[in-house]
Short mmCIF file of C-alpha atoms in Angstrom, two decimals:
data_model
loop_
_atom_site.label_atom_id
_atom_site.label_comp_id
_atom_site.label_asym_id
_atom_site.label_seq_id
_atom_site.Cartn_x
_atom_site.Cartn_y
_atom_site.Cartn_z
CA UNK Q 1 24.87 -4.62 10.67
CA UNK Q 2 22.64 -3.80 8.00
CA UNK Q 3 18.81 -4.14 8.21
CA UNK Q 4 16.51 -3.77 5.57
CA UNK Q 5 12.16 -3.94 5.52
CA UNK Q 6 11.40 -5.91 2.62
CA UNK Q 7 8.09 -7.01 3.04
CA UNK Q 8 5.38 -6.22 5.54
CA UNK Q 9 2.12 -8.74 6.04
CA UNK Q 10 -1.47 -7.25 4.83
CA UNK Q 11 -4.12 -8.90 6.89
CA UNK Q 12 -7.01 -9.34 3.66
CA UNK Q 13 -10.80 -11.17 3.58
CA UNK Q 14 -10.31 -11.59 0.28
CA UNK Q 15 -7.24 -12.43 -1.65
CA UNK Q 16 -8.31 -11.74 -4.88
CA UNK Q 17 -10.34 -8.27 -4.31
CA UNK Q 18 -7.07 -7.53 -2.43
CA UNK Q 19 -5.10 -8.17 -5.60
CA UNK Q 20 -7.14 -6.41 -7.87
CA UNK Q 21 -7.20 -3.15 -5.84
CA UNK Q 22 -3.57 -3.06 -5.18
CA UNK Q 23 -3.20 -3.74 -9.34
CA UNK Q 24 -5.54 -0.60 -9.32
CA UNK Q 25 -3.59 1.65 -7.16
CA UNK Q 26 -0.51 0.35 -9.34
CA UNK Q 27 1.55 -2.26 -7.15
CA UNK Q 28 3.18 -5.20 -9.40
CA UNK Q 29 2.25 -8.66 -8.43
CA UNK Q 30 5.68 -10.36 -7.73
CA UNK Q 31 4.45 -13.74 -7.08
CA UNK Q 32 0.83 -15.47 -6.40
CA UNK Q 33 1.25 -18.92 -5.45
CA UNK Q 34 -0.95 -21.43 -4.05
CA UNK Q 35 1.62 -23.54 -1.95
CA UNK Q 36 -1.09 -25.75 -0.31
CA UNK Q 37 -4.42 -25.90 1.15
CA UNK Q 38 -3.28 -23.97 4.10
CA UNK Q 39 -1.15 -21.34 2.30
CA UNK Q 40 -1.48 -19.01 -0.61
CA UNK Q 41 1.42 -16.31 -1.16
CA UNK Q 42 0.73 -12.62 -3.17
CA UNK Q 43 3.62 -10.76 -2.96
CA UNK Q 44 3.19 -7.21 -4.64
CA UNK Q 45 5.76 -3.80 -4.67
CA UNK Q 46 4.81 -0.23 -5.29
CA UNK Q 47 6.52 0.99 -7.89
CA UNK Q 48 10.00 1.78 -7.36
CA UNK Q 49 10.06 0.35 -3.91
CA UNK Q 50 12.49 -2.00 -2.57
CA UNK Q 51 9.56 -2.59 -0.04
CA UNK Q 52 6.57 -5.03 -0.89
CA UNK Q 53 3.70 -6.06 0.66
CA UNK Q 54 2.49 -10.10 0.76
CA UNK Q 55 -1.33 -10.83 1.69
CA UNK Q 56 -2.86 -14.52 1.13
CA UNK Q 57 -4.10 -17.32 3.15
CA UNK Q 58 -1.84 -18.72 6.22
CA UNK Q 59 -0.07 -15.39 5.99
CA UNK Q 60 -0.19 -13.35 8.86
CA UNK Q 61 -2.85 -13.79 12.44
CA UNK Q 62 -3.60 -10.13 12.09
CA UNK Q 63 -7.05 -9.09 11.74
CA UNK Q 64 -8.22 -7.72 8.27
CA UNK Q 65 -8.40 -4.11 7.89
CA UNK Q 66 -6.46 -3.71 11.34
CA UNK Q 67 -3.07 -2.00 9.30
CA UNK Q 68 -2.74 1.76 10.08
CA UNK Q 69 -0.54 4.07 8.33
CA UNK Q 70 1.50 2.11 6.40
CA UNK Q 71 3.24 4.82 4.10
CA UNK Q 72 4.94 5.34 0.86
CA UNK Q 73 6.64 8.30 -0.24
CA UNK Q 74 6.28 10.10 -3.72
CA UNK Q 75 8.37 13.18 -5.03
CA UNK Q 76 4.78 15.10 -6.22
CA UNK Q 77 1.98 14.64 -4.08
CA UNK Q 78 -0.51 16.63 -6.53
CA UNK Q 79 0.84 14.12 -9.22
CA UNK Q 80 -0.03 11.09 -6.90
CA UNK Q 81 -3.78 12.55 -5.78
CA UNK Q 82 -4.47 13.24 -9.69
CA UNK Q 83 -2.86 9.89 -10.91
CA UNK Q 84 -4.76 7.61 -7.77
CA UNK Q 85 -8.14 9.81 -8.48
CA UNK Q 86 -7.79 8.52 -11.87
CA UNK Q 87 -6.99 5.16 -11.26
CA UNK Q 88 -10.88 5.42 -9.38
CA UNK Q 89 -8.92 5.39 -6.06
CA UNK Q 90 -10.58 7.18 -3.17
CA UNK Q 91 -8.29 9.97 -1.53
CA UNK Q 92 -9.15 12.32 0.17
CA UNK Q 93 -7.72 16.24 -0.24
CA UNK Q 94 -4.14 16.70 -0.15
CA UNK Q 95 -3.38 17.27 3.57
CA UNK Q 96 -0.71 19.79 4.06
CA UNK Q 97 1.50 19.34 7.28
CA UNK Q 98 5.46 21.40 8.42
CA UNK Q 99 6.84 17.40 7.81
CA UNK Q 100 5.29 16.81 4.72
CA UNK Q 101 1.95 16.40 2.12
CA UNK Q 102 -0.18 13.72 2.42
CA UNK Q 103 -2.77 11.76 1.15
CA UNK Q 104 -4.65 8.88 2.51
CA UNK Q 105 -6.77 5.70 0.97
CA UNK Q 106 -7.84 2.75 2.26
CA UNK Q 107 -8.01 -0.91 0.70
CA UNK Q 108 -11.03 -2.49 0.75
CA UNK Q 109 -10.83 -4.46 4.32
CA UNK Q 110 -9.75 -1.21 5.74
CA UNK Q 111 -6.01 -1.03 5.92
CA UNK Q 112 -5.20 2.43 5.55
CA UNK Q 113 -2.00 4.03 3.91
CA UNK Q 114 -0.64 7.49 3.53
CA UNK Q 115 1.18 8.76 1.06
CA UNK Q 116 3.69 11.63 1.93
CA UNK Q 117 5.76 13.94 -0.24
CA UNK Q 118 7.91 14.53 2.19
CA UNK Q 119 9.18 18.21 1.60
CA UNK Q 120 5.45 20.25 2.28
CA UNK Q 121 4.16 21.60 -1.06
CA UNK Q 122 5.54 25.23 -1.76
CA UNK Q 123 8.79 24.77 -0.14
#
């Protein structure tokens, strides 16, 4: 059996602030449908993922900003700080650990992700 994550539920206040940061961090928007009242669908993937996220109205029970550590993986991490700094993304310093180099941001409800280059810088 084969099992693949292909999209994971971000609990947002706001659908389009949500939207506009992910566009800022550099996620493509897949799909943003309204399908009713009830129900409005963004579907957005990092780049190069086969792994999106989907945020809207009538789209998960979760509580905004109550995601921790969702994580994406990049082959530089100094390339990712200096490319998210300039997008006006707050990160913090590169976090060196024996598993990997990270950095970390948060959208702006609070759901925070890491991003990990997984062999540790200068190695």
């Amino acid at each position: 059996m084969h099992i693949k994550l292909e999209l994971v539920g971000v609990p947002v206040t706001d659908i389009d602030r949500a939207r506009a940061f992910y566009e800022q961090v550099g996620f493509h928007t897949d799909h943003d449908v309204t399908v009713s009242d009830e129900i409005r669908f963004v579907q957005m993937t990092p780049p190069g993922s086969a792994c999106s996220i989907a945020f809207g109205k009538g789209i998960t029970q979760m509580a905004p900003g109550s995601l921790d550590n969702m994580q994406v993986v990049v082959a530089d991490i100094e390339h990712a700080h200096a490319e998210l700094t300039a997008r006006g993304i707050e990160v913090g310093e590169i976090d060196d650990q024996p598993w990997g180099s990270f950095v970390y941001f948060a959208d702006p409800d609070g759901n925070r992700w890491a991003v990990q280059q997984v062999t540790p810088r200068g190695r």
